[in-house]
mmCIF file of C-alpha atoms in Angstrom:
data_model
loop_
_atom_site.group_PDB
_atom_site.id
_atom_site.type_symbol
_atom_site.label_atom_id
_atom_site.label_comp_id
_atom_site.label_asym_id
_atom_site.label_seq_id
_atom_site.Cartn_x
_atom_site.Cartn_y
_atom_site.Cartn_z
ATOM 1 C CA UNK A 1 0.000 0.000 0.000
ATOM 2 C CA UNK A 2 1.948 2.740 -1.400
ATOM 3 C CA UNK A 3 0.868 6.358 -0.576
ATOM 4 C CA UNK A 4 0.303 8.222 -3.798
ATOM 5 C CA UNK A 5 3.516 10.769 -4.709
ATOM 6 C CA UNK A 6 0.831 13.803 -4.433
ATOM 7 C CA UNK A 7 -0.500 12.738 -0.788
ATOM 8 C CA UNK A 8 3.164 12.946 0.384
ATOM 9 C CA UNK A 9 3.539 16.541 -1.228
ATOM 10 C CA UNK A 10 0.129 18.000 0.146
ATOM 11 C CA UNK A 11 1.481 16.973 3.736
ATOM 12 C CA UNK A 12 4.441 18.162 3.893
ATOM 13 C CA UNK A 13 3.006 21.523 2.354
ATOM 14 C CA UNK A 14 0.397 21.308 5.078
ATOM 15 C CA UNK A 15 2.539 21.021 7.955
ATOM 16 C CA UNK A 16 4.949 23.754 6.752
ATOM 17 C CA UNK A 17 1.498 26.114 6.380
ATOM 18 C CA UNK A 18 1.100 25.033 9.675
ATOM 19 C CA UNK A 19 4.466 25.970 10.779
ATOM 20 C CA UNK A 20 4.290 28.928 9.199
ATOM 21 C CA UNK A 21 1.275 29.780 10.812
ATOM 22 C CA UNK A 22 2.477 29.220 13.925
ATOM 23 C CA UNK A 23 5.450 30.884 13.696
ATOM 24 C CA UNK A 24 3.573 34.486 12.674
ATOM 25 C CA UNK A 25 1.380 33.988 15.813
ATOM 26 C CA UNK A 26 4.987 33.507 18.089
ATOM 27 C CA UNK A 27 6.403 37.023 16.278
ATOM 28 C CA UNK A 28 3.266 38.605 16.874
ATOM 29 C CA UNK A 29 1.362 36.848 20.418
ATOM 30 C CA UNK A 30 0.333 40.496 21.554
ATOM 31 C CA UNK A 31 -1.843 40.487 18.090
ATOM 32 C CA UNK A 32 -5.137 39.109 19.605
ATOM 33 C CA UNK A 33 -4.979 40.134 22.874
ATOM 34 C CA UNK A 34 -4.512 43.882 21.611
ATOM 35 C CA UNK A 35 -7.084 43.567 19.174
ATOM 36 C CA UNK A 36 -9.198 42.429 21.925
ATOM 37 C CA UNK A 37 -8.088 45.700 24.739
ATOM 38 C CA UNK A 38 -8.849 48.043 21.516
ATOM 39 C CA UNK A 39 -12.198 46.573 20.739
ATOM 40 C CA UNK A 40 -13.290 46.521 24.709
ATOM 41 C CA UNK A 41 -11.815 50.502 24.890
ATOM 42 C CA UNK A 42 -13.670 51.361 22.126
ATOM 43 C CA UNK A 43 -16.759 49.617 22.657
ATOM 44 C CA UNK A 44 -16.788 51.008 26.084
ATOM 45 C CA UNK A 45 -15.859 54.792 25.479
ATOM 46 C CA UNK A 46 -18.448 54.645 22.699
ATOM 47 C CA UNK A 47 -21.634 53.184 24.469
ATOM 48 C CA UNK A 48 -20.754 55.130 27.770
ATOM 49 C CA UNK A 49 -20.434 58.242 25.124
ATOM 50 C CA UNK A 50 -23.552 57.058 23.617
ATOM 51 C CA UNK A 51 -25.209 56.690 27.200
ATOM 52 C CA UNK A 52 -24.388 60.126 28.686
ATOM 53 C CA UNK A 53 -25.514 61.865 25.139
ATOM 54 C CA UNK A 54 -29.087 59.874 25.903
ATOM 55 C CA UNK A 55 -28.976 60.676 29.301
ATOM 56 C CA UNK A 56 -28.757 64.374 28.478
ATOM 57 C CA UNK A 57 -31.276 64.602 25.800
ATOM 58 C CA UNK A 58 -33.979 62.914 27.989
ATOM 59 C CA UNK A 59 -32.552 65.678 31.002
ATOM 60 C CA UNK A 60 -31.783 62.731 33.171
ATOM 61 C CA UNK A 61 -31.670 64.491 36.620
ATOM 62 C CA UNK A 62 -27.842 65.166 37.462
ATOM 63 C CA UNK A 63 -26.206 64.516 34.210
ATOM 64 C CA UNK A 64 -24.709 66.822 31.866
ATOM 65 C CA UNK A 65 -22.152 66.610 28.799
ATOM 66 C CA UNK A 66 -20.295 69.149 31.493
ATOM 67 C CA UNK A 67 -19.983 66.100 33.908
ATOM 68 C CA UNK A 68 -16.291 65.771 35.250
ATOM 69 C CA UNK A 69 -14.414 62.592 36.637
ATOM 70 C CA UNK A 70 -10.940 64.209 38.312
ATOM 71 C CA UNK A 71 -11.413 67.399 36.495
ATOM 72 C CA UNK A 72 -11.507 65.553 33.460
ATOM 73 C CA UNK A 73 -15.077 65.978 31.623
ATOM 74 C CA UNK A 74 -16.240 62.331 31.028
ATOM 75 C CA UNK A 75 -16.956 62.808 27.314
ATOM 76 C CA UNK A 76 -13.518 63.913 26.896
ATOM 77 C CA UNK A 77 -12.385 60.546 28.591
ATOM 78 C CA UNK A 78 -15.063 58.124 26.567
ATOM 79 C CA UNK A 79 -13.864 60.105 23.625
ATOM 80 C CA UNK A 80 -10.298 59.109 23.941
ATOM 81 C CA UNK A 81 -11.208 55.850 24.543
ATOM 82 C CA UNK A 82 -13.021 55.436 21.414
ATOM 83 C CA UNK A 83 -9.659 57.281 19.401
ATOM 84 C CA UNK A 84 -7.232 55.174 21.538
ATOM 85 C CA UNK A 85 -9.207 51.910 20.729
ATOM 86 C CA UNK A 86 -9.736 52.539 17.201
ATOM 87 C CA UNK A 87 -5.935 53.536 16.798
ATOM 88 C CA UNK A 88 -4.513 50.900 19.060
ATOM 89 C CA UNK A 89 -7.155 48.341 16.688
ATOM 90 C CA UNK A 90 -5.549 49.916 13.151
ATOM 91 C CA UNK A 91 -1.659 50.041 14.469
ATOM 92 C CA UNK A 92 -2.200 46.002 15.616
ATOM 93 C CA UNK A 93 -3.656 45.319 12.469
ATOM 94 C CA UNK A 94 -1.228 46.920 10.304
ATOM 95 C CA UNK A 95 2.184 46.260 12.133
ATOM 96 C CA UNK A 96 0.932 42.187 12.655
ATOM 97 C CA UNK A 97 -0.607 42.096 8.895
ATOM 98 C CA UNK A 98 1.328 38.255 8.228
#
């Protein structure tokens, strides 16, 4: 029961795929994990953005856009969580492209 001379080629061009694979994920094992932190920063500093914005509009009692955390007004902060997400997403994506 001889294999085929194809079979044998496919598998060792498999495995090396696999290798090769593997071997982008060890130069780049922040990839996913950052991907992930930028999508949770955004998310959140979007829908907390989002939620103030509704709050306001329906004059939920003792909320403003003017609302501070540590002197900081909390738009500002959900804001630069949505830029620092959505930059920290496009700088993964393009320095771990392979």
């Amino acid at each position: 029961g001889e294999l085929p001379e194809e079979w044998l080629l496919s598998e060792k061009e498999t495995s090396s795929g696999m290798l090769q694979r593997l071997e982008n994920e060890s130069k780049y094992p922040l990839k996913f994990p950052l991907l992930g932190v930028s999508l949770v920063l955004f998310g959140k500093g979007l829908s907390d953005a989002l939620i103030t914005i509704i709050k306001v509009n329906i004059d939920f009692p003792g909320v403003s856009l003017a609302d501070q955390f540590m002197g900081v007004p909390i738009l500002a902060i959900d804001a630069v969580c949505v830029v620092v997400g959505a930059a920290l997403a496009s700088s993964t994506w393009k320095t771990m492209k392979d």
